[in-house]
mmCIF file with all atom_site columns, C-alpha atoms and ligand atoms in Angstrom:
data_model
loop_
_atom_site.group_PDB
_atom_site.id
_atom_site.type_symbol
_atom_site.label_atom_id
_atom_site.label_alt_id
_atom_site.label_comp_id
_atom_site.label_asym_id
_atom_site.label_entity_id
_atom_site.label_seq_id
_atom_site.pdbx_PDB_ins_code
_atom_site.Cartn_x
_atom_site.Cartn_y
_atom_site.Cartn_z
_atom_site.occupancy
_atom_site.B_iso_or_equiv
_atom_site.pdbx_formal_charge
_atom_site.auth_seq_id
_atom_site.auth_comp_id
_atom_site.auth_asym_id
_atom_site.auth_atom_id
_atom_site.pdbx_PDB_model_num
ATOM   1   C CA  . MET A 1 1   ? 40.617 57.735 155.623 1.00 95.00 ? 1   MET A CA  1
ATOM   2   C CA  . ARG A 1 2   ? 43.611 58.311 153.334 1.00 97.00 ? 2   ARG A CA  1
ATOM   3   C CA  . LEU A 1 3   ? 44.030 60.923 150.616 1.00 98.00 ? 3   LEU A CA  1
ATOM   4   C CA  . LYS A 1 4   ? 45.868 60.031 147.432 1.00 97.00 ? 4   LYS A CA  1
ATOM   5   C CA  . ALA A 1 5   ? 47.050 62.557 144.862 1.00 96.00 ? 5   ALA A CA  1
ATOM   6   C CA  . ALA A 1 6   ? 48.041 62.079 141.247 1.00 96.00 ? 6   ALA A CA  1
ATOM   7   C CA  . GLU A 1 7   ? 49.299 64.756 138.878 1.00 94.00 ? 7   GLU A CA  1
ATOM   8   C CA  . HIS A 1 8   ? 49.768 64.673 135.160 1.00 94.00 ? 8   HIS A CA  1
ATOM   9   C CA  . GLY A 1 9   ? 50.695 67.760 133.180 1.00 93.00 ? 9   GLY A CA  1
ATOM   10  C CA  . GLU A 1 10  ? 48.206 70.539 133.898 1.00 94.00 ? 10  GLU A CA  1
ATOM   11  C CA  . GLU A 1 11  ? 45.766 68.301 135.769 1.00 95.00 ? 11  GLU A CA  1
ATOM   12  C CA  . GLY A 1 12  ? 45.718 66.940 139.307 1.00 96.00 ? 12  GLY A CA  1
ATOM   13  C CA  . MET A 1 13  ? 43.337 64.583 141.044 1.00 97.00 ? 13  MET A CA  1
ATOM   14  C CA  . LEU A 1 14  ? 42.787 63.723 144.691 1.00 98.00 ? 14  LEU A CA  1
ATOM   15  C CA  . VAL A 1 15  ? 40.821 60.756 145.968 1.00 98.00 ? 15  VAL A CA  1
ATOM   16  C CA  . ALA A 1 16  ? 39.724 59.884 149.506 1.00 98.00 ? 16  ALA A CA  1
ATOM   17  C CA  . VAL A 1 17  ? 40.047 56.184 150.298 1.00 98.00 ? 17  VAL A CA  1
ATOM   18  C CA  . LEU A 1 18  ? 38.353 54.425 153.200 1.00 96.00 ? 18  LEU A CA  1
ATOM   19  C CA  . ALA A 1 19  ? 38.656 50.654 153.687 1.00 94.00 ? 19  ALA A CA  1
ATOM   20  C CA  . SER A 1 20  ? 39.859 50.184 150.063 1.00 94.00 ? 20  SER A CA  1
ATOM   21  C CA  . ARG A 1 21  ? 36.907 52.158 148.720 1.00 97.00 ? 21  ARG A CA  1
ATOM   22  C CA  . ILE A 1 22  ? 37.049 55.526 146.960 1.00 97.00 ? 22  ILE A CA  1
ATOM   23  C CA  . VAL A 1 23  ? 34.601 57.658 148.967 1.00 98.00 ? 23  VAL A CA  1
ATOM   24  C CA  . GLY A 1 24  ? 35.392 61.076 147.505 1.00 98.00 ? 24  GLY A CA  1
ATOM   25  C CA  . ALA A 1 25  ? 37.264 62.759 144.673 1.00 98.00 ? 25  ALA A CA  1
ATOM   26  C CA  . GLU A 1 26  ? 38.077 66.114 143.116 1.00 98.00 ? 26  GLU A CA  1
ATOM   27  C CA  . SER A 1 27  ? 40.162 67.480 140.272 1.00 98.00 ? 27  SER A CA  1
ATOM   28  C CA  . ILE A 1 28  ? 42.421 70.506 139.910 1.00 98.00 ? 28  ILE A CA  1
ATOM   29  C CA  . ARG A 1 29  ? 43.495 72.291 136.766 1.00 96.00 ? 29  ARG A CA  1
ATOM   30  C CA  . TRP A 1 30  ? 46.719 74.216 137.156 1.00 96.00 ? 30  TRP A CA  1
ATOM   31  C CA  . SER A 1 31  ? 46.143 76.477 134.167 1.00 92.00 ? 31  SER A CA  1
ATOM   32  C CA  . GLN A 1 32  ? 43.313 77.435 131.830 1.00 89.00 ? 32  GLN A CA  1
ATOM   33  C CA  . GLY A 1 33  ? 40.739 77.406 134.605 1.00 91.00 ? 33  GLY A CA  1
ATOM   34  C CA  . CYS A 1 34  ? 37.938 79.984 134.722 1.00 92.00 ? 34  CYS A CA  1
ATOM   35  C CA  . ASP A 1 35  ? 39.758 82.399 137.043 1.00 96.00 ? 35  ASP A CA  1
ATOM   36  C CA  . PRO A 1 36  ? 43.361 82.692 135.843 1.00 95.00 ? 36  PRO A CA  1
ATOM   37  C CA  . PRO A 1 37  ? 46.039 82.625 137.117 1.00 96.00 ? 37  PRO A CA  1
ATOM   38  C CA  . ASN A 1 38  ? 44.550 80.687 140.037 1.00 97.00 ? 38  ASN A CA  1
ATOM   39  C CA  . PRO A 1 39  ? 44.344 76.885 140.073 1.00 97.00 ? 39  PRO A CA  1
ATOM   40  C CA  . TRP A 1 40  ? 40.845 75.610 139.441 1.00 97.00 ? 40  TRP A CA  1
ATOM   41  C CA  . LEU A 1 41  ? 39.117 73.090 141.728 1.00 98.00 ? 41  LEU A CA  1
ATOM   42  C CA  . TYR A 1 42  ? 36.293 71.130 140.130 1.00 96.00 ? 42  TYR A CA  1
ATOM   43  C CA  . GLY A 1 43  ? 34.305 67.905 140.270 1.00 96.00 ? 43  GLY A CA  1
ATOM   44  C CA  . LEU A 1 44  ? 34.323 67.603 144.070 1.00 98.00 ? 44  LEU A CA  1
ATOM   45  C CA  . GLN A 1 45  ? 32.059 64.771 145.137 1.00 98.00 ? 45  GLN A CA  1
ATOM   46  C CA  . VAL A 1 46  ? 31.736 62.681 148.302 1.00 98.00 ? 46  VAL A CA  1
ATOM   47  C CA  . ALA A 1 47  ? 29.750 59.423 148.192 1.00 98.00 ? 47  ALA A CA  1
ATOM   48  C CA  . ALA A 1 48  ? 26.293 60.126 149.662 1.00 98.00 ? 48  ALA A CA  1
ATOM   49  C CA  . GLU A 1 49  ? 26.600 57.752 152.615 1.00 97.00 ? 49  GLU A CA  1
ATOM   50  C CA  . PHE A 1 50  ? 29.947 59.278 153.664 1.00 97.00 ? 50  PHE A CA  1
ATOM   51  C CA  . ARG A 1 51  ? 28.918 62.937 153.677 1.00 97.00 ? 51  ARG A CA  1
ATOM   52  C CA  . GLY A 1 52  ? 28.983 65.060 156.818 1.00 97.00 ? 52  GLY A CA  1
ATOM   53  C CA  . GLN A 1 53  ? 32.137 63.378 158.156 1.00 96.00 ? 53  GLN A CA  1
ATOM   54  C CA  . GLY A 1 54  ? 34.707 65.954 157.074 1.00 97.00 ? 54  GLY A CA  1
ATOM   55  C CA  . ILE A 1 55  ? 35.812 64.171 153.886 1.00 98.00 ? 55  ILE A CA  1
ATOM   56  C CA  . GLY A 1 56  ? 34.854 67.080 151.606 1.00 98.00 ? 56  GLY A CA  1
ATOM   57  C CA  . ARG A 1 57  ? 36.710 69.508 153.847 1.00 98.00 ? 57  ARG A CA  1
ATOM   58  C CA  . SER A 1 58  ? 39.817 67.263 153.890 1.00 98.00 ? 58  SER A CA  1
ATOM   59  C CA  . LEU A 1 59  ? 39.796 66.984 150.092 1.00 98.00 ? 59  LEU A CA  1
ATOM   60  C CA  . VAL A 1 60  ? 39.539 70.758 149.629 1.00 98.00 ? 60  VAL A CA  1
ATOM   61  C CA  . ARG A 1 61  ? 42.268 71.428 152.204 1.00 98.00 ? 61  ARG A CA  1
ATOM   62  C CA  . ALA A 1 62  ? 44.561 68.895 150.497 1.00 97.00 ? 62  ALA A CA  1
ATOM   63  C CA  . ALA A 1 63  ? 43.954 70.572 147.122 1.00 97.00 ? 63  ALA A CA  1
ATOM   64  C CA  . GLU A 1 64  ? 44.830 73.918 148.707 1.00 98.00 ? 64  GLU A CA  1
ATOM   65  C CA  . GLU A 1 65  ? 48.066 72.476 150.092 1.00 97.00 ? 65  GLU A CA  1
ATOM   66  C CA  . LEU A 1 66  ? 48.953 71.228 146.609 1.00 96.00 ? 66  LEU A CA  1
ATOM   67  C CA  . GLY A 1 67  ? 48.130 74.710 145.309 1.00 96.00 ? 67  GLY A CA  1
ATOM   68  C CA  . ARG A 1 68  ? 50.531 76.293 147.802 1.00 96.00 ? 68  ARG A CA  1
ATOM   69  C CA  . ARG A 1 69  ? 53.267 73.920 146.682 1.00 94.00 ? 69  ARG A CA  1
ATOM   70  C CA  . HIS A 1 70  ? 52.586 75.037 143.112 1.00 93.00 ? 70  HIS A CA  1
ATOM   71  C CA  . GLY A 1 71  ? 53.099 78.639 144.275 1.00 95.00 ? 71  GLY A CA  1
ATOM   72  C CA  . ALA A 1 72  ? 49.438 79.683 143.987 1.00 97.00 ? 72  ALA A CA  1
ATOM   73  C CA  . ASP A 1 73  ? 48.083 82.652 145.974 1.00 97.00 ? 73  ASP A CA  1
ATOM   74  C CA  . HIS A 1 74  ? 44.414 81.616 145.684 1.00 98.00 ? 74  HIS A CA  1
ATOM   75  C CA  . MET A 1 75  ? 42.291 78.567 144.917 1.00 98.00 ? 75  MET A CA  1
ATOM   76  C CA  . SER A 1 76  ? 39.290 79.176 142.671 1.00 98.00 ? 76  SER A CA  1
ATOM   77  C CA  . LEU A 1 77  ? 36.184 77.190 141.755 1.00 98.00 ? 77  LEU A CA  1
ATOM   78  C CA  . ASP A 1 78  ? 32.675 77.801 140.520 1.00 97.00 ? 78  ASP A CA  1
ATOM   79  C CA  . VAL A 1 79  ? 29.245 76.681 141.669 1.00 98.00 ? 79  VAL A CA  1
ATOM   80  C CA  . ASP A 1 80  ? 25.863 76.805 139.945 1.00 97.00 ? 80  ASP A CA  1
ATOM   81  C CA  . VAL A 1 81  ? 24.123 80.055 140.927 1.00 97.00 ? 81  VAL A CA  1
ATOM   82  C CA  . ASP A 1 82  ? 21.181 78.148 142.439 1.00 97.00 ? 82  ASP A CA  1
ATOM   83  C CA  . ASP A 1 83  ? 23.237 75.512 144.313 1.00 97.00 ? 83  ASP A CA  1
ATOM   84  C CA  . ALA A 1 84  ? 22.741 76.960 147.804 1.00 98.00 ? 84  ALA A CA  1
ATOM   85  C CA  . ARG A 1 85  ? 24.132 73.814 149.489 1.00 97.00 ? 85  ARG A CA  1
ATOM   86  C CA  . ALA A 1 86  ? 27.422 73.915 147.605 1.00 97.00 ? 86  ALA A CA  1
ATOM   87  C CA  . ILE A 1 87  ? 27.749 77.670 148.184 1.00 98.00 ? 87  ILE A CA  1
ATOM   88  C CA  . ALA A 1 88  ? 27.162 77.148 151.948 1.00 98.00 ? 88  ALA A CA  1
ATOM   89  C CA  . PHE A 1 89  ? 29.705 74.308 151.994 1.00 98.00 ? 89  PHE A CA  1
ATOM   90  C CA  . TYR A 1 90  ? 32.427 76.414 150.357 1.00 98.00 ? 90  TYR A CA  1
ATOM   91  C CA  . GLU A 1 91  ? 31.598 79.440 152.537 1.00 98.00 ? 91  GLU A CA  1
ATOM   92  C CA  . ALA A 1 92  ? 32.071 77.198 155.592 1.00 98.00 ? 92  ALA A CA  1
ATOM   93  C CA  . LEU A 1 93  ? 35.558 76.470 154.201 1.00 98.00 ? 93  LEU A CA  1
ATOM   94  C CA  . GLY A 1 94  ? 36.433 80.168 153.811 1.00 98.00 ? 94  GLY A CA  1
ATOM   95  C CA  . TYR A 1 95  ? 35.564 80.762 150.140 1.00 98.00 ? 95  TYR A CA  1
ATOM   96  C CA  . THR A 1 96  ? 33.833 83.951 149.038 1.00 98.00 ? 96  THR A CA  1
ATOM   97  C CA  . VAL A 1 97  ? 31.911 84.763 145.875 1.00 98.00 ? 97  VAL A CA  1
ATOM   98  C CA  . VAL A 1 98  ? 33.915 87.105 143.651 1.00 98.00 ? 98  VAL A CA  1
ATOM   99  C CA  . ARG A 1 99  ? 31.812 87.376 140.471 1.00 97.00 ? 99  ARG A CA  1
ATOM   100 C CA  . HIS A 1 100 ? 29.255 85.859 138.147 1.00 97.00 ? 100 HIS A CA  1
ATOM   101 C CA  . HIS A 1 101 ? 30.453 83.593 135.366 1.00 96.00 ? 101 HIS A CA  1
ATOM   102 C CA  . GLN A 1 102 ? 29.124 81.700 132.356 1.00 96.00 ? 102 GLN A CA  1
ATOM   103 C CA  . HIS A 1 103 ? 30.550 78.198 132.534 1.00 93.00 ? 103 HIS A CA  1
ATOM   104 C CA  . HIS A 1 104 ? 30.955 76.441 129.205 1.00 92.00 ? 104 HIS A CA  1
ATOM   105 C CA  . TRP A 1 105 ? 30.654 72.676 129.765 1.00 91.00 ? 105 TRP A CA  1
ATOM   106 C CA  . ARG A 1 106 ? 31.184 69.694 127.477 1.00 92.00 ? 106 ARG A CA  1
ATOM   107 C CA  . SER A 1 107 ? 30.346 65.977 127.801 1.00 95.00 ? 107 SER A CA  1
ATOM   108 C CA  . LEU A 1 108 ? 32.890 63.765 126.069 1.00 95.00 ? 108 LEU A CA  1
ATOM   109 C CA  . ASP A 1 109 ? 32.588 60.164 124.928 1.00 97.00 ? 109 ASP A CA  1
ATOM   110 C CA  . PRO A 1 110 ? 35.102 58.403 127.231 1.00 94.00 ? 110 PRO A CA  1
ATOM   111 C CA  . ARG A 1 111 ? 36.131 56.007 124.444 1.00 96.00 ? 111 ARG A CA  1
ATOM   112 C CA  . THR A 1 112 ? 36.503 58.358 121.516 1.00 96.00 ? 112 THR A CA  1
ATOM   113 C CA  . GLY A 1 113 ? 36.849 61.763 123.176 1.00 95.00 ? 113 GLY A CA  1
ATOM   114 C CA  . ALA A 1 114 ? 34.142 63.095 120.848 1.00 97.00 ? 114 ALA A CA  1
ATOM   115 C CA  . VAL A 1 115 ? 31.907 65.889 122.181 1.00 97.00 ? 115 VAL A CA  1
ATOM   116 C CA  . ILE A 1 116 ? 28.462 64.390 122.929 1.00 96.00 ? 116 ILE A CA  1
ATOM   117 C CA  . ASN A 1 117 ? 26.813 67.475 124.346 1.00 97.00 ? 117 ASN A CA  1
ATOM   118 C CA  . GLU A 1 118 ? 27.744 71.020 125.366 1.00 96.00 ? 118 GLU A CA  1
ATOM   119 C CA  . GLY A 1 119 ? 26.204 74.134 126.798 1.00 97.00 ? 119 GLY A CA  1
ATOM   120 C CA  . THR A 1 120 ? 26.575 77.119 129.097 1.00 96.00 ? 120 THR A CA  1
ATOM   121 C CA  . ALA A 1 121 ? 25.494 77.437 132.739 1.00 95.00 ? 121 ALA A CA  1
ATOM   122 C CA  . PRO A 1 122 ? 25.385 80.549 134.933 1.00 97.00 ? 122 PRO A CA  1
ATOM   123 C CA  . THR A 1 123 ? 27.753 80.063 137.886 1.00 97.00 ? 123 THR A CA  1
ATOM   124 C CA  . LEU A 1 124 ? 29.431 81.995 140.681 1.00 98.00 ? 124 LEU A CA  1
ATOM   125 C CA  . ILE A 1 125 ? 33.187 82.076 140.962 1.00 98.00 ? 125 ILE A CA  1
ATOM   126 C CA  . MET A 1 126 ? 34.410 81.547 144.528 1.00 98.00 ? 126 MET A CA  1
ATOM   127 C CA  . ARG A 1 127 ? 37.944 82.054 145.743 1.00 98.00 ? 127 ARG A CA  1
ATOM   128 C CA  . ARG A 1 128 ? 40.044 81.540 148.877 1.00 98.00 ? 128 ARG A CA  1
ATOM   129 C CA  . LEU A 1 129 ? 43.361 83.136 149.810 1.00 98.00 ? 129 LEU A CA  1
ATOM   130 C CA  . LEU A 1 130 ? 45.986 80.440 150.380 1.00 97.00 ? 130 LEU A CA  1
ATOM   131 C CA  . ARG A 1 131 ? 48.706 82.527 152.072 1.00 90.00 ? 131 ARG A CA  1
HETATM 132 C C1  . COA F 2 .   ? 29.437 69.282 149.031 1.00 69.81 ? 1   COA F C1  1
HETATM 133 C C2  . COA F 2 .   ? 30.068 67.970 149.508 1.00 69.81 ? 1   COA F C2  1
HETATM 134 C C3  . COA F 2 .   ? 31.329 67.687 148.711 1.00 69.81 ? 1   COA F C3  1
HETATM 135 C C4  . COA F 2 .   ? 30.435 68.149 150.998 1.00 69.81 ? 1   COA F C4  1
HETATM 136 O O1  . COA F 2 .   ? 31.179 67.014 151.419 1.00 69.81 ? 1   COA F O1  1
HETATM 137 P P1  . COA F 2 .   ? 31.100 66.504 152.930 1.00 69.81 ? 1   COA F P1  1
HETATM 138 O O2  . COA F 2 .   ? 32.150 65.465 153.118 1.00 69.81 ? 1   COA F O2  1
HETATM 139 O O3  . COA F 2 .   ? 29.719 66.119 153.257 1.00 69.81 ? 1   COA F O3  1
HETATM 140 O O4  . COA F 2 .   ? 31.448 67.849 153.728 1.00 69.81 ? 1   COA F O4  1
HETATM 141 P P2  . COA F 2 .   ? 32.164 67.955 155.159 1.00 69.81 ? 1   COA F P2  1
HETATM 142 O O5  . COA F 2 .   ? 31.611 66.896 156.048 1.00 69.81 ? 1   COA F O5  1
HETATM 143 O O6  . COA F 2 .   ? 33.647 67.957 154.969 1.00 69.81 ? 1   COA F O6  1
HETATM 144 O O7  . COA F 2 .   ? 31.689 69.389 155.644 1.00 69.81 ? 1   COA F O7  1
HETATM 145 C C5  . COA F 2 .   ? 32.605 70.480 155.753 1.00 69.81 ? 1   COA F C5  1
HETATM 146 C C6  . COA F 2 .   ? 31.902 71.697 156.286 1.00 69.81 ? 1   COA F C6  1
HETATM 147 O O8  . COA F 2 .   ? 30.913 72.142 155.361 1.00 69.81 ? 1   COA F O8  1
HETATM 148 C C7  . COA F 2 .   ? 29.632 72.176 155.986 1.00 69.81 ? 1   COA F C7  1
HETATM 149 N N1  . COA F 2 .   ? 28.664 71.640 155.026 1.00 69.81 ? 1   COA F N1  1
HETATM 150 C C8  . COA F 2 .   ? 28.717 70.450 154.403 1.00 69.81 ? 1   COA F C8  1
HETATM 151 N N2  . COA F 2 .   ? 27.659 70.293 153.584 1.00 69.81 ? 1   COA F N2  1
HETATM 152 C C9  . COA F 2 .   ? 26.940 71.416 153.735 1.00 69.81 ? 1   COA F C9  1
HETATM 153 C C10 . COA F 2 .   ? 25.718 71.869 153.201 1.00 69.81 ? 1   COA F C10 1
HETATM 154 N N3  . COA F 2 .   ? 25.028 71.135 152.332 1.00 69.81 ? 1   COA F N3  1
HETATM 155 N N4  . COA F 2 .   ? 25.256 73.075 153.595 1.00 69.81 ? 1   COA F N4  1
HETATM 156 C C11 . COA F 2 .   ? 25.941 73.820 154.483 1.00 69.81 ? 1   COA F C11 1
HETATM 157 N N5  . COA F 2 .   ? 27.098 73.455 155.022 1.00 69.81 ? 1   COA F N5  1
HETATM 158 C C12 . COA F 2 .   ? 27.585 72.274 154.661 1.00 69.81 ? 1   COA F C12 1
HETATM 159 C C13 . COA F 2 .   ? 29.728 71.266 157.186 1.00 69.81 ? 1   COA F C13 1
HETATM 160 O O9  . COA F 2 .   ? 28.837 71.724 158.202 1.00 69.81 ? 1   COA F O9  1
HETATM 161 C C14 . COA F 2 .   ? 31.152 71.400 157.592 1.00 69.81 ? 1   COA F C14 1
HETATM 162 O O10 . COA F 2 .   ? 31.355 72.535 158.405 1.00 69.81 ? 1   COA F O10 1
HETATM 163 P P3  . COA F 2 .   ? 31.829 72.313 159.918 1.00 69.81 ? 1   COA F P3  1
HETATM 164 O O11 . COA F 2 .   ? 33.038 71.425 159.866 1.00 69.81 ? 1   COA F O11 1
HETATM 165 O O12 . COA F 2 .   ? 32.123 73.711 160.376 1.00 69.81 ? 1   COA F O12 1
HETATM 166 O O13 . COA F 2 .   ? 30.663 71.680 160.588 1.00 69.81 ? 1   COA F O13 1
HETATM 167 C C15 . COA F 2 .   ? 29.078 66.764 149.402 1.00 69.81 ? 1   COA F C15 1
HETATM 168 O O14 . COA F 2 .   ? 27.878 67.113 150.022 1.00 69.81 ? 1   COA F O14 1
HETATM 169 C C16 . COA F 2 .   ? 28.775 66.354 147.958 1.00 69.81 ? 1   COA F C16 1
HETATM 170 O O15 . COA F 2 .   ? 29.463 65.498 147.378 1.00 69.81 ? 1   COA F O15 1
HETATM 171 N N6  . COA F 2 .   ? 27.721 66.945 147.367 1.00 69.81 ? 1   COA F N6  1
HETATM 172 C C17 . COA F 2 .   ? 27.333 66.651 145.980 1.00 69.81 ? 1   COA F C17 1
HETATM 173 C C18 . COA F 2 .   ? 28.330 67.233 144.977 1.00 69.81 ? 1   COA F C18 1
HETATM 174 C C19 . COA F 2 .   ? 28.565 68.716 145.187 1.00 69.81 ? 1   COA F C19 1
HETATM 175 O O16 . COA F 2 .   ? 27.676 69.479 145.506 1.00 69.81 ? 1   COA F O16 1
HETATM 176 N N7  . COA F 2 .   ? 29.854 69.133 145.031 1.00 69.81 ? 1   COA F N7  1
HETATM 177 C C20 . COA F 2 .   ? 30.265 70.526 145.284 1.00 69.81 ? 1   COA F C20 1
HETATM 178 C C21 . COA F 2 .   ? 29.931 71.425 144.169 1.00 69.81 ? 1   COA F C21 1
HETATM 179 S S1  . COA F 2 .   ? 30.937 71.090 142.778 1.00 69.81 ? 1   COA F S1  1
#
């Protein structure tokens, strides 16, 4: 499994590649996340048939390494309040819940960029010390 990183402006993306297939991905926002001034990890997903093999952990650790290189002290993210599996996953990786949050989300039309739908979801902000 190989990890590939791409950065553009305030956004970064990491993908996990196995046998020419993307099996996992995540994004990082270097500013304007939900827990400033910390970088914001979001959209982590591992393809269902490749879960439980350490790919999620490797992606998060690689994002943290990028964060260190950007000079960050912490990595932050949020999870839905009722997503016990995601909370357990991030706790296993050393993240702790720091506060409740109301996450404002938007769905955009990929062609036009127009907002299709938007709303607010109650989440928990989790954070890990990087140094
Ligand atoms: C959460 C997710 C990214 C985990 O990816 P993964 O590749 O299966 O995770 P890993 O194999 O790297 O597991 C890393 C550690 O977390 C633990 N873990 C993984 N999934 C877990 C779960 N559902 N509950 C509790 N612990 C879990 C593992 O036991 C492992 O710990 P260990 O190494 O000490 O045994 C994957 O299940 C997924 O894509 N889920 C759907 C999307 C999602 O929930 N994303 C996160 C919220 S945004």
